[in-house]
PDB file of C-alpha atoms and ligand atoms in Angstrom:
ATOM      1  CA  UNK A   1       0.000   0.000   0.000  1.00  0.00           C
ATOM      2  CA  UNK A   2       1.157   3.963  -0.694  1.00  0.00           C
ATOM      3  CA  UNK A   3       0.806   5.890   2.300  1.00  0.00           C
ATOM      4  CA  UNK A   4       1.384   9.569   2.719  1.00  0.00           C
ATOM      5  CA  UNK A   5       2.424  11.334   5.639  1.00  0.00           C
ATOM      6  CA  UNK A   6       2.198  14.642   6.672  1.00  0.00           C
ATOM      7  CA  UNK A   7       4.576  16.384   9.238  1.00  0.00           C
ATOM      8  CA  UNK A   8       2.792  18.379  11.964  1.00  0.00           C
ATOM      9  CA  UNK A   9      -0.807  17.028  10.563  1.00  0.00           C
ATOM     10  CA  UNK A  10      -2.294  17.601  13.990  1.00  0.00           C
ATOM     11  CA  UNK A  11      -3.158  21.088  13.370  1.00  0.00           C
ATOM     12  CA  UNK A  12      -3.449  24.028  10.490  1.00  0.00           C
ATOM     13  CA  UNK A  13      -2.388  23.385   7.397  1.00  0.00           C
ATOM     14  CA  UNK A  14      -1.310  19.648   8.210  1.00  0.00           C
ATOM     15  CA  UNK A  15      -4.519  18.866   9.673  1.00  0.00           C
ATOM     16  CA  UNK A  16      -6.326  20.393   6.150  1.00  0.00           C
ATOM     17  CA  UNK A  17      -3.260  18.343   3.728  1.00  0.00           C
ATOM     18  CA  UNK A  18      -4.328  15.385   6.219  1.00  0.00           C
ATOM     19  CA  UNK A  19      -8.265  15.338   5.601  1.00  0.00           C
ATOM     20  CA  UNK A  20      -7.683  16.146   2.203  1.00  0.00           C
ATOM     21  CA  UNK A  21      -5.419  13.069   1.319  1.00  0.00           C
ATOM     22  CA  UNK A  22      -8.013  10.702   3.065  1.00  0.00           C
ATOM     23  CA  UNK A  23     -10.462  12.203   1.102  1.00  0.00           C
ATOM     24  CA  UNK A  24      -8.593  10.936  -2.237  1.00  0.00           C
ATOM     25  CA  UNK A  25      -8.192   7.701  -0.724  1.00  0.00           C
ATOM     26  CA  UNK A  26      -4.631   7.498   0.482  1.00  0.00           C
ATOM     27  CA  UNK A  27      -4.371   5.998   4.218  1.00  0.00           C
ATOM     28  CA  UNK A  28      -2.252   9.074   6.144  1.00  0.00           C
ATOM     29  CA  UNK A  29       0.332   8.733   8.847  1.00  0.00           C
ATOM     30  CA  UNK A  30      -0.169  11.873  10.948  1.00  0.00           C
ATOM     31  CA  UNK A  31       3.217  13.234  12.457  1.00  0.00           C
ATOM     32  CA  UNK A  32       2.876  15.454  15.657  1.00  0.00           C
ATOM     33  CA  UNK A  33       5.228  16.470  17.905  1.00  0.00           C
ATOM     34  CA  UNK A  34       3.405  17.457  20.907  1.00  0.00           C
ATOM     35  CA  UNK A  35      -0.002  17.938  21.146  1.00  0.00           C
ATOM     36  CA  UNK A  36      -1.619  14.586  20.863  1.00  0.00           C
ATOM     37  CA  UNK A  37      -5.026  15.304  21.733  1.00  0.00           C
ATOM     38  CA  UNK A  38      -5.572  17.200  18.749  1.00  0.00           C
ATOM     39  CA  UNK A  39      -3.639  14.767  16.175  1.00  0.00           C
ATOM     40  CA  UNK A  40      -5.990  11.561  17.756  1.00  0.00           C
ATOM     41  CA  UNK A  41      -8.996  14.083  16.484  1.00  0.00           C
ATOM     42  CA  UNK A  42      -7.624  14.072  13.273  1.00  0.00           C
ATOM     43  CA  UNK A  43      -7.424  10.055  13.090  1.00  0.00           C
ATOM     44  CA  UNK A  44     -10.900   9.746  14.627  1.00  0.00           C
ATOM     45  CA  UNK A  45     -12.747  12.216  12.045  1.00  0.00           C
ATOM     46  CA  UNK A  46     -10.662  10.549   9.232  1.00  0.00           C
ATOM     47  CA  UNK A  47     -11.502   6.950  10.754  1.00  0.00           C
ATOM     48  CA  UNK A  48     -15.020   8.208  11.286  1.00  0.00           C
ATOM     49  CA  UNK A  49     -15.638   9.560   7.755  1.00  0.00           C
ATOM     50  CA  UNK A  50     -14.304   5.588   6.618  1.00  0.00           C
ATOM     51  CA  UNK A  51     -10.274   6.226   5.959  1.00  0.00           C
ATOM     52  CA  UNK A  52      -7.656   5.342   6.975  1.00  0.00           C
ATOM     53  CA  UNK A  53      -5.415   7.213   9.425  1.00  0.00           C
ATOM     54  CA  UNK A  54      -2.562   6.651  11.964  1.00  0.00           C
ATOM     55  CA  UNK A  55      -0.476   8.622  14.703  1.00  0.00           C
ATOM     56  CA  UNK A  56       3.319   8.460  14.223  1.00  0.00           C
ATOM     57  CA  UNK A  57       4.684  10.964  17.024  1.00  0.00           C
ATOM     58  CA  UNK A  58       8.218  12.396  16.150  1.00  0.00           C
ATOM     59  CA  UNK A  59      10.177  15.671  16.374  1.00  0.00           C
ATOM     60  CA  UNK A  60      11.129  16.393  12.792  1.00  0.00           C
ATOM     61  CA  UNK A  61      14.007  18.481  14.463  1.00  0.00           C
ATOM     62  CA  UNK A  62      15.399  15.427  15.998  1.00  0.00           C
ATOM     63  CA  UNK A  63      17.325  13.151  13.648  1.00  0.00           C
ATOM     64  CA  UNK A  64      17.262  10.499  16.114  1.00  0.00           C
ATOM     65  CA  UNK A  65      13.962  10.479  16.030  1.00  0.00           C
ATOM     66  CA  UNK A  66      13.013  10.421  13.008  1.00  0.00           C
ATOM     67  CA  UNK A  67      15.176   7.742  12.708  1.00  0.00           C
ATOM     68  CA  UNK A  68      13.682   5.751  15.375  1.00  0.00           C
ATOM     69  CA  UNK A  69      10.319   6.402  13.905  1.00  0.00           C
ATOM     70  CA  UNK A  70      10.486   5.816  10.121  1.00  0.00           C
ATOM     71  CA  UNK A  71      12.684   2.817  11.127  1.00  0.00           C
ATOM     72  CA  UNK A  72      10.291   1.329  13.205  1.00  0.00           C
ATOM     73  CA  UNK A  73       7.520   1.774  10.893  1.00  0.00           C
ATOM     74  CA  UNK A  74       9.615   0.155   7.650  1.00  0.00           C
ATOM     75  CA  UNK A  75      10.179  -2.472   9.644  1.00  0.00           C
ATOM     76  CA  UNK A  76       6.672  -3.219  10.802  1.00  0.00           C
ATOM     77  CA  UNK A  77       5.070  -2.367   7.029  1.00  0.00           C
ATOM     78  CA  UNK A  78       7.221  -4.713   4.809  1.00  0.00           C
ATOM     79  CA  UNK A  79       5.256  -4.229   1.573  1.00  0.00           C
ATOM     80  CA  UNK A  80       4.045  -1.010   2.139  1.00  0.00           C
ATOM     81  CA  UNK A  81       5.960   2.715   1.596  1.00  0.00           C
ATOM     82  CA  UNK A  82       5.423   6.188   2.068  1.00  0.00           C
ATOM     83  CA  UNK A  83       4.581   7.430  -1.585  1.00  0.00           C
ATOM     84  CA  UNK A  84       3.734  10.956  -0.615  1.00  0.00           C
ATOM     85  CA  UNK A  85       5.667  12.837   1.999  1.00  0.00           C
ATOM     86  CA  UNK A  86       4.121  16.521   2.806  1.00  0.00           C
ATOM     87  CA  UNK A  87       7.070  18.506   4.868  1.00  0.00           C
ATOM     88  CA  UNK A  88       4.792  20.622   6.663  1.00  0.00           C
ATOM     89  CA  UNK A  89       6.177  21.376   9.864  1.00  0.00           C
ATOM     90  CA  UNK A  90       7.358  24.454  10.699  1.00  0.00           C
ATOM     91  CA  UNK A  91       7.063  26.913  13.788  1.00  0.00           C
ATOM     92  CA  UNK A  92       7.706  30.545  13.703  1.00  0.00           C
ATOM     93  CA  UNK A  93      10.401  32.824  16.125  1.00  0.00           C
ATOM     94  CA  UNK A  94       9.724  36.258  15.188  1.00  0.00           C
ATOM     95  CA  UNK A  95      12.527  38.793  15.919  1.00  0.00           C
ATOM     96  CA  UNK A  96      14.501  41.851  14.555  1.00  0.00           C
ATOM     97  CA  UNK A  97      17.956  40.308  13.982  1.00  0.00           C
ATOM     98  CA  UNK A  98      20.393  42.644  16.196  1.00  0.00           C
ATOM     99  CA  UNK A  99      18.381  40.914  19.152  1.00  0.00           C
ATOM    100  CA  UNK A 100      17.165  37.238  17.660  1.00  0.00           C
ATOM    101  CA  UNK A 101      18.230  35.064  20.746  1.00  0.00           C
ATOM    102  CA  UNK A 102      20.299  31.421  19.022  1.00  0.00           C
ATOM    103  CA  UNK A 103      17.667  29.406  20.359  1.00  0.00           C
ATOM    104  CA  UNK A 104      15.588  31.236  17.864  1.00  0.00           C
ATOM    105  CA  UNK A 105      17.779  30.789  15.252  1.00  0.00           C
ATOM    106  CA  UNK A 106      18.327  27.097  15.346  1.00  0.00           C
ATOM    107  CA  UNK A 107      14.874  26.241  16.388  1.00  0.00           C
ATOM    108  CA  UNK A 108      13.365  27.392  13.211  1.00  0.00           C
ATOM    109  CA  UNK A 109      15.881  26.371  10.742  1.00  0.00           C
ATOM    110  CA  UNK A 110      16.304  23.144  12.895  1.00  0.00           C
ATOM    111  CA  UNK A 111      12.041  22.554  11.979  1.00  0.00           C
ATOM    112  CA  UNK A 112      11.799  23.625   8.746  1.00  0.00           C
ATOM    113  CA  UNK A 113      14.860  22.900   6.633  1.00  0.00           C
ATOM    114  CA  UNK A 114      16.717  20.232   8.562  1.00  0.00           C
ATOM    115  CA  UNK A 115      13.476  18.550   9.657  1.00  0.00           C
ATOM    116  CA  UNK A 116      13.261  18.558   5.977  1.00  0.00           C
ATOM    117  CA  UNK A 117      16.056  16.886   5.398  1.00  0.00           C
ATOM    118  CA  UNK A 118      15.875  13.941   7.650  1.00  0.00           C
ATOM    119  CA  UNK A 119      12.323  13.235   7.335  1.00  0.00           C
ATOM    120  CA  UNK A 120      13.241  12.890   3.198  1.00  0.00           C
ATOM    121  CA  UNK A 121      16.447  11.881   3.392  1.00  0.00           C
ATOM    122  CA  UNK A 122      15.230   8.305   5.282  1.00  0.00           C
ATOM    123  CA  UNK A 123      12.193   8.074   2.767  1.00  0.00           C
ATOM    124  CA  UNK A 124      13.909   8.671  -0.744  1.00  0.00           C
ATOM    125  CA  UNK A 125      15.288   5.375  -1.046  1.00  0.00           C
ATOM    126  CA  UNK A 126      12.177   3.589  -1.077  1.00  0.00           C
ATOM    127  CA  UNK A 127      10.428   6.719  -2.863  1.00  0.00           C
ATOM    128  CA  UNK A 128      12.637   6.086  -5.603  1.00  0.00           C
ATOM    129  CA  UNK A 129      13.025   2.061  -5.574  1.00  0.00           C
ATOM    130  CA  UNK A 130       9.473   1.852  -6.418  1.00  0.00           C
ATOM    131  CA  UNK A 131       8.479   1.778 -10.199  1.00  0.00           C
ATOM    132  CA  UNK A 132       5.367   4.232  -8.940  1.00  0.00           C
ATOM    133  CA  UNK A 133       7.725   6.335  -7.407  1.00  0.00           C
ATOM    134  CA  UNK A 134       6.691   9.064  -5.320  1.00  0.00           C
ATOM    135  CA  UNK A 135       6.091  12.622  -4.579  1.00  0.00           C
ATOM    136  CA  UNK A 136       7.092  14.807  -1.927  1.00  0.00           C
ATOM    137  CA  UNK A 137       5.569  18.816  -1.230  1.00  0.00           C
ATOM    138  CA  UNK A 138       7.297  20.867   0.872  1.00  0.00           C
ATOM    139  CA  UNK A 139       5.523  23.522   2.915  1.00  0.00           C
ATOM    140  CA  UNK A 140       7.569  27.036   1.881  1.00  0.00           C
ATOM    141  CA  UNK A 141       6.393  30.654   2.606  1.00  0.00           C
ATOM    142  CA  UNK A 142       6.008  33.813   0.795  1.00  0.00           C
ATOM    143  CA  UNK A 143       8.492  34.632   3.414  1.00  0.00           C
ATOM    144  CA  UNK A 144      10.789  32.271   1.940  1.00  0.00           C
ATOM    145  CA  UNK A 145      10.367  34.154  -1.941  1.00  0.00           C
ATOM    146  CA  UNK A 146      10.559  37.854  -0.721  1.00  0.00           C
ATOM    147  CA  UNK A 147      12.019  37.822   2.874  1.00  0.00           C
ATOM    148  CA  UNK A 148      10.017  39.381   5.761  1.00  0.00           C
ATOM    149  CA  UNK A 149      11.239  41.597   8.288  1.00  0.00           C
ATOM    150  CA  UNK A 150      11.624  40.397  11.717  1.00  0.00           C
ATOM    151  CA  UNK A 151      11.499  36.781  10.123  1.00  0.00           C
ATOM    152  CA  UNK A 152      15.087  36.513   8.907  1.00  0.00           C
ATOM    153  CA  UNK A 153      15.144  32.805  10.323  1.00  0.00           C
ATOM    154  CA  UNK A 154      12.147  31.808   9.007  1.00  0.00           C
ATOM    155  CA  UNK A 155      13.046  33.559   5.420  1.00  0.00           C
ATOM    156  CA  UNK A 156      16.156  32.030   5.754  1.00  0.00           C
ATOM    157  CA  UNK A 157      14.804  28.662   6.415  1.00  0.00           C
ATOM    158  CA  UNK A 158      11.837  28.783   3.822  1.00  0.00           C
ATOM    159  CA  UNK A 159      14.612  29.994   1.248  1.00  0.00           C
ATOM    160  CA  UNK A 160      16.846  27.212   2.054  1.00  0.00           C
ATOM    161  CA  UNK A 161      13.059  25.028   1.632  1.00  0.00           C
ATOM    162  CA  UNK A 162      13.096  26.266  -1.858  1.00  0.00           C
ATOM    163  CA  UNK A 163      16.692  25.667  -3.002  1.00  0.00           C
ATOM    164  CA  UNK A 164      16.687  22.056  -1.570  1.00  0.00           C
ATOM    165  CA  UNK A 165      12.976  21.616  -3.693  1.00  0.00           C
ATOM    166  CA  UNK A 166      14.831  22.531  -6.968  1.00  0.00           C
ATOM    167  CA  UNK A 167      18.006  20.698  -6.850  1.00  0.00           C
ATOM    168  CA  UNK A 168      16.225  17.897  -5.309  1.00  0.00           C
ATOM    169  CA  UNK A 169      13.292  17.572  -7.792  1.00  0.00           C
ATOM    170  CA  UNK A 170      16.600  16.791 -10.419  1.00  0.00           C
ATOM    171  CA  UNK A 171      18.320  14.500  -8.838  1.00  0.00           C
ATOM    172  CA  UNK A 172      14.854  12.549  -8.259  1.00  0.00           C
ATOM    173  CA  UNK A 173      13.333  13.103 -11.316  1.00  0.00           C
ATOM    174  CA  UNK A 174      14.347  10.168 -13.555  1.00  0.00           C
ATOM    175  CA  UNK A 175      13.137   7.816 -10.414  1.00  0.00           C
ATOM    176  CA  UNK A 176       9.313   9.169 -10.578  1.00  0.00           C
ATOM    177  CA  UNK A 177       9.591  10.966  -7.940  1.00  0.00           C
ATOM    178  CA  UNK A 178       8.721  14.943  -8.353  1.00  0.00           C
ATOM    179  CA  UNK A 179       9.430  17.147  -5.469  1.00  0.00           C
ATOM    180  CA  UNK A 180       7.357  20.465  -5.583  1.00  0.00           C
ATOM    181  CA  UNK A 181       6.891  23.741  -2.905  1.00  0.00           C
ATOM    182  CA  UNK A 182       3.824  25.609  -2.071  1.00  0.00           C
ATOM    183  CA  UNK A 183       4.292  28.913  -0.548  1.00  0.00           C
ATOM    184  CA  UNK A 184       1.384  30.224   0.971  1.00  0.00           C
ATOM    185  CA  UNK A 185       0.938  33.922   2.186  1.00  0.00           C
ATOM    186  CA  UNK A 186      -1.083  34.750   5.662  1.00  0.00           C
ATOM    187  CA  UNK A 187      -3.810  31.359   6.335  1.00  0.00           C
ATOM    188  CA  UNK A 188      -5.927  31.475   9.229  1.00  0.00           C
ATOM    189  CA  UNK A 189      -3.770  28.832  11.514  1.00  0.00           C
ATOM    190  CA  UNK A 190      -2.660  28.898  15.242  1.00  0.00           C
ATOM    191  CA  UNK A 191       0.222  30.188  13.720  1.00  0.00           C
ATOM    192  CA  UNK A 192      -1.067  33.310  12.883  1.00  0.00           C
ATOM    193  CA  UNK A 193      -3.501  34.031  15.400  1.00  0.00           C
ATOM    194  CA  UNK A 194      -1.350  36.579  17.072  1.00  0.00           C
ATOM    195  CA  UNK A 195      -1.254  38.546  14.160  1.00  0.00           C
ATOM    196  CA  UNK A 196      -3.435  42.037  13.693  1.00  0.00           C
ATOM    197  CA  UNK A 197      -5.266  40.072  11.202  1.00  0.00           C
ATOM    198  CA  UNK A 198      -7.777  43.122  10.484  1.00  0.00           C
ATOM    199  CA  UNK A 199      -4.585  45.521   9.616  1.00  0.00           C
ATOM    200  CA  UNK A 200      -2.744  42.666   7.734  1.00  0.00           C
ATOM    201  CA  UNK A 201      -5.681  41.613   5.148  1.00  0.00           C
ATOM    202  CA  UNK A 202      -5.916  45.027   4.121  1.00  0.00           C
ATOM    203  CA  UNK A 203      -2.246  44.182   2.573  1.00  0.00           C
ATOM    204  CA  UNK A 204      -3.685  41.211   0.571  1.00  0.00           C
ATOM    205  CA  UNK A 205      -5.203  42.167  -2.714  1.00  0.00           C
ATOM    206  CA  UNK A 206      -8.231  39.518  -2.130  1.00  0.00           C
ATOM    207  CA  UNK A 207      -8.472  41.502   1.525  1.00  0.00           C
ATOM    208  CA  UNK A 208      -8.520  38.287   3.350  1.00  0.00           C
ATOM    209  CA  UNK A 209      -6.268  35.311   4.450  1.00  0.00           C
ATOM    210  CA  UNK A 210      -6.398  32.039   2.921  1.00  0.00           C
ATOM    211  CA  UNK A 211      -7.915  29.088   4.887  1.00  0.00           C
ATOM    212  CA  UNK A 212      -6.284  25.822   5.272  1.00  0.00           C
ATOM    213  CA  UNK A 213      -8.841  23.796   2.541  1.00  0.00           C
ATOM    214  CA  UNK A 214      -7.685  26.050   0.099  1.00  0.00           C
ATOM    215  CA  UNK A 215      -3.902  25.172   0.857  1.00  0.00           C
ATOM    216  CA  UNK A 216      -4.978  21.393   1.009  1.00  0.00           C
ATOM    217  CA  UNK A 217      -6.203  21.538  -2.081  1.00  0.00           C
ATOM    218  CA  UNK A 218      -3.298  22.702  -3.813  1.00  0.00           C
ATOM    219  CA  UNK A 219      -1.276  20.187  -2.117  1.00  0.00           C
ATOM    220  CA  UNK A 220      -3.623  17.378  -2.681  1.00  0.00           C
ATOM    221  CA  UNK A 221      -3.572  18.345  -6.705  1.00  0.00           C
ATOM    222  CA  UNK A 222       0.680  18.151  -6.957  1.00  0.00           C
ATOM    223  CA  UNK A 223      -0.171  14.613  -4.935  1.00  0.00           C
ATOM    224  CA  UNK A 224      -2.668  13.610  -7.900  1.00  0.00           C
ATOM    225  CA  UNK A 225      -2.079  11.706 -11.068  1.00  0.00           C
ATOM    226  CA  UNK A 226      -2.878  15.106 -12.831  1.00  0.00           C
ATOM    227  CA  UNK A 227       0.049  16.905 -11.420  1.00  0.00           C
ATOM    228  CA  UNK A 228       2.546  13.729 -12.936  1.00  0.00           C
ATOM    229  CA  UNK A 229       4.926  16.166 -14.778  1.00  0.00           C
ATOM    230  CA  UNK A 230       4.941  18.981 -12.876  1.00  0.00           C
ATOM    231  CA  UNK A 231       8.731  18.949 -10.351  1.00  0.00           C
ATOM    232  CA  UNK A 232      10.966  21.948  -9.151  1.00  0.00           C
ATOM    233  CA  UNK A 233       7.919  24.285  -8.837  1.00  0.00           C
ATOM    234  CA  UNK A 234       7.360  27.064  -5.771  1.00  0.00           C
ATOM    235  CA  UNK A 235       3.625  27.150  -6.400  1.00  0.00           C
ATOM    236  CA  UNK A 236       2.227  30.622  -4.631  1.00  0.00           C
ATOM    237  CA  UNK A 237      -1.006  30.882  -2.832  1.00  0.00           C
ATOM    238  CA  UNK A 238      -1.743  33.953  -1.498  1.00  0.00           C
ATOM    239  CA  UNK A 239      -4.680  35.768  -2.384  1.00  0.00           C
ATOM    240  CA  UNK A 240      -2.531  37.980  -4.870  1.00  0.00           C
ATOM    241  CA  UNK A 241       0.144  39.271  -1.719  1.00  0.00           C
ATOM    242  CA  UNK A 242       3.881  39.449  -3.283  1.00  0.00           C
TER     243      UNK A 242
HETATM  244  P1  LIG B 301       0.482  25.562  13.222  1.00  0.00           P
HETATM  245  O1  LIG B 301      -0.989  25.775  13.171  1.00  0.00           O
HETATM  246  O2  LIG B 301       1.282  26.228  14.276  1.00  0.00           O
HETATM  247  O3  LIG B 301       0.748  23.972  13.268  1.00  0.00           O
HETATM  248  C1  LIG B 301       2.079  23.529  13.300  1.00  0.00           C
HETATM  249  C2  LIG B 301       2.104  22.028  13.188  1.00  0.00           C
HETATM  250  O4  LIG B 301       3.481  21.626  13.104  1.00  0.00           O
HETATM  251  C3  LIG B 301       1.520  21.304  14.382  1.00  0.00           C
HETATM  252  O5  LIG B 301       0.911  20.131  13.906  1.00  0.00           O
HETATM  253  C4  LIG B 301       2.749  20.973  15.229  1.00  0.00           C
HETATM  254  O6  LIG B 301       2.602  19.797  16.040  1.00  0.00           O
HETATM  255  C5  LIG B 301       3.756  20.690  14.140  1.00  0.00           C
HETATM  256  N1  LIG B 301       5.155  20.838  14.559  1.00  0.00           N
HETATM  257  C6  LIG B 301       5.788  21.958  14.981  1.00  0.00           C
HETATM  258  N2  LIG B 301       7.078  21.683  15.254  1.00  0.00           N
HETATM  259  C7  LIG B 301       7.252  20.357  15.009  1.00  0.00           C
HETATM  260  C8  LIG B 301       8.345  19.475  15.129  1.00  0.00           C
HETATM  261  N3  LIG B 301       9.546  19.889  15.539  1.00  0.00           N
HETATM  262  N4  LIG B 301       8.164  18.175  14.779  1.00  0.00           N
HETATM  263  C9  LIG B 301       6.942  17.719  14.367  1.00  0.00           C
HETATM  264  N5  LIG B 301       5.875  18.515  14.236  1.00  0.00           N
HETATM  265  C10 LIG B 301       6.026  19.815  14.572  1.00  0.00           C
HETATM  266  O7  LIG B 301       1.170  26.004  11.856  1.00  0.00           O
HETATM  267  P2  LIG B 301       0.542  26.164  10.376  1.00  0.00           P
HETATM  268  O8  LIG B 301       0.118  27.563  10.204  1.00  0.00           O
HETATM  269  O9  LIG B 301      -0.386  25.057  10.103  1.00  0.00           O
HETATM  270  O10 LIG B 301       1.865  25.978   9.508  1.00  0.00           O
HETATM  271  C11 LIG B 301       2.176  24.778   8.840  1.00  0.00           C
HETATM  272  C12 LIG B 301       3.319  25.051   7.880  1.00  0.00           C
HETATM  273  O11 LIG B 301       2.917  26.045   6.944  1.00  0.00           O
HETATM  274  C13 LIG B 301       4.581  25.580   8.542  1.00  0.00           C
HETATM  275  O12 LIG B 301       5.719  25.035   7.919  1.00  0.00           O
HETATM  276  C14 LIG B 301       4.509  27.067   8.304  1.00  0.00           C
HETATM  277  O13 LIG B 301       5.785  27.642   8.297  1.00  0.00           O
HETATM  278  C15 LIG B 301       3.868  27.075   6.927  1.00  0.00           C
HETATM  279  N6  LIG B 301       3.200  28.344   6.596  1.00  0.00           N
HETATM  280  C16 LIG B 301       2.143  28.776   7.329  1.00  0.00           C
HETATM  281  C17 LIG B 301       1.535  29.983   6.978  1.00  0.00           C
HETATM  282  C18 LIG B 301       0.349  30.548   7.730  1.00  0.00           C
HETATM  283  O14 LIG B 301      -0.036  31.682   7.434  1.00  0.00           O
HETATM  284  N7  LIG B 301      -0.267  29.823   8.618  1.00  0.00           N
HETATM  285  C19 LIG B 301       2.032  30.719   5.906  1.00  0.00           C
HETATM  286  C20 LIG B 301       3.112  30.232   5.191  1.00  0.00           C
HETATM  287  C21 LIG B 301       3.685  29.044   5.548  1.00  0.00           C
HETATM  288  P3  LIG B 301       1.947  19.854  17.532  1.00  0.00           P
HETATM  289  O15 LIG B 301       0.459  19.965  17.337  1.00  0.00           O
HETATM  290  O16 LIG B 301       2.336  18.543  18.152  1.00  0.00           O
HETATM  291  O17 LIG B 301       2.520  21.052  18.208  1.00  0.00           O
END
């Protein structure tokens, strides 16, 4: 069987990319790295609404375990293989620079581009050994395309998001595999419920933020048989905001 998992599917956007890949039929392993109240709500609504859905608890951050995790799991699903990985984790550390603490630094970059990294790294082999090969979307930012002040590790880290989506989509490419990036603008999420969102929408030329089913559906599409030849692309969604 093809399964797909999502990093951080137990809220926001992962929680959307996670109902949305049930909905196409794919049975999801839901990564979380805390809170797992709210990723066994996922499961049950997906198991409820007649999918197929499991917990797999991990901090991307942690190469050991990841590791331990994806190990465990080969191991116990001999025939089976993740055919769609979503690298959606991500937190935000908002700072000017001159006073961004190191903790700050590394925790972001540490989530979002090395998370990255290991999470894919561990999963390409059998991504590629497969003659259905695979497809991976990595969760970017507008951020990562323009820069944003007071987010120069995110930017930094969605940047380095994009970079590693290009050059990997060629090295993968001849294997079936197509590696793609979505980068949305502001989505109504935890992580952006702090924000002034009635002084920041006026920025956005639709004069709203996006909502999670919107992102899902663009990242259930580059998961589809219609999005076969489409690799290396930083696919915008954003309500017109550059
Ligand atoms: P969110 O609501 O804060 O949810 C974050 C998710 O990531 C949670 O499921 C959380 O798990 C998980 N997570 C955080 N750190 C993790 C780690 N080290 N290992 C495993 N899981 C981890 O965030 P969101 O708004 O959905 O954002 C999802 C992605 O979209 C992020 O990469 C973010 O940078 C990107 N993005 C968001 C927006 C936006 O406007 N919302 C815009 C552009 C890009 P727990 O529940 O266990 O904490």
């Amino acid at each position: 069987m093809k399964y797909a998992l999502v990093t951080g599917g137990s809220r926001g956007l992962g929680r959307a990319v996670c109902y949305k890949l049930a909905e196409m039929g794919i049975p999801v392993l839901i990564n979380y790295q805390s809170n797992q109240a709210a990723a066994e709500e996922v499961r049950d609504n997906i198991c409820q609404n007649g999918g197929n859905a499991t917990l797999i608890r991990f901090d991307v951050s942690k190469q050991d375990e990841v590791e331990q995790a994806l190990t465990q799991w080969e191991a116990e699903h001999p025939d089976d293989y993740i055919a769609y990985l979503v690298n959606n984790a991500g937190i935000r550390r908002d700072n000017v620079m001159f006073m961004m603490p190191d903790a700050d630094w590394h925790s972001v970059v540490d989530t979002s581009l090395n998370g990255f990294f290991y999470v894919t790294r561990q999963l390409l082999p059998k991504m590629m050994m497969r003659k259905h090969g695979g497809r991976i979307v990595n969760m970017a930012s507008l951020s990562g395309l323009k820069g944003m002040a007071g987010q120069v590790n995110y930017s930094a880290a969605k940047a380095g998001l994009i970079g590693a989506t290009k050059a990997l989509a060629q090295e993968v490419a001849a294997r079936q595999v197509t590696v793609n990036a979505v980068a949305p603008g502001f989505i109504e999420t935890d992580m952006t419920k702090d924000l002034p969102m009635d002084e920041l929408k006026n920025l956005v030329p639709m004069k709203r933020f996006g909502k999670p089913d919107e992102v899902a559906a663009l990242v259930g599409f580059l998961c589809s048989d219609a999005a076969s030849y489409i690799t290396g692309e930083v696919i915008s969604i954003n309500g017109g905001l550059y």
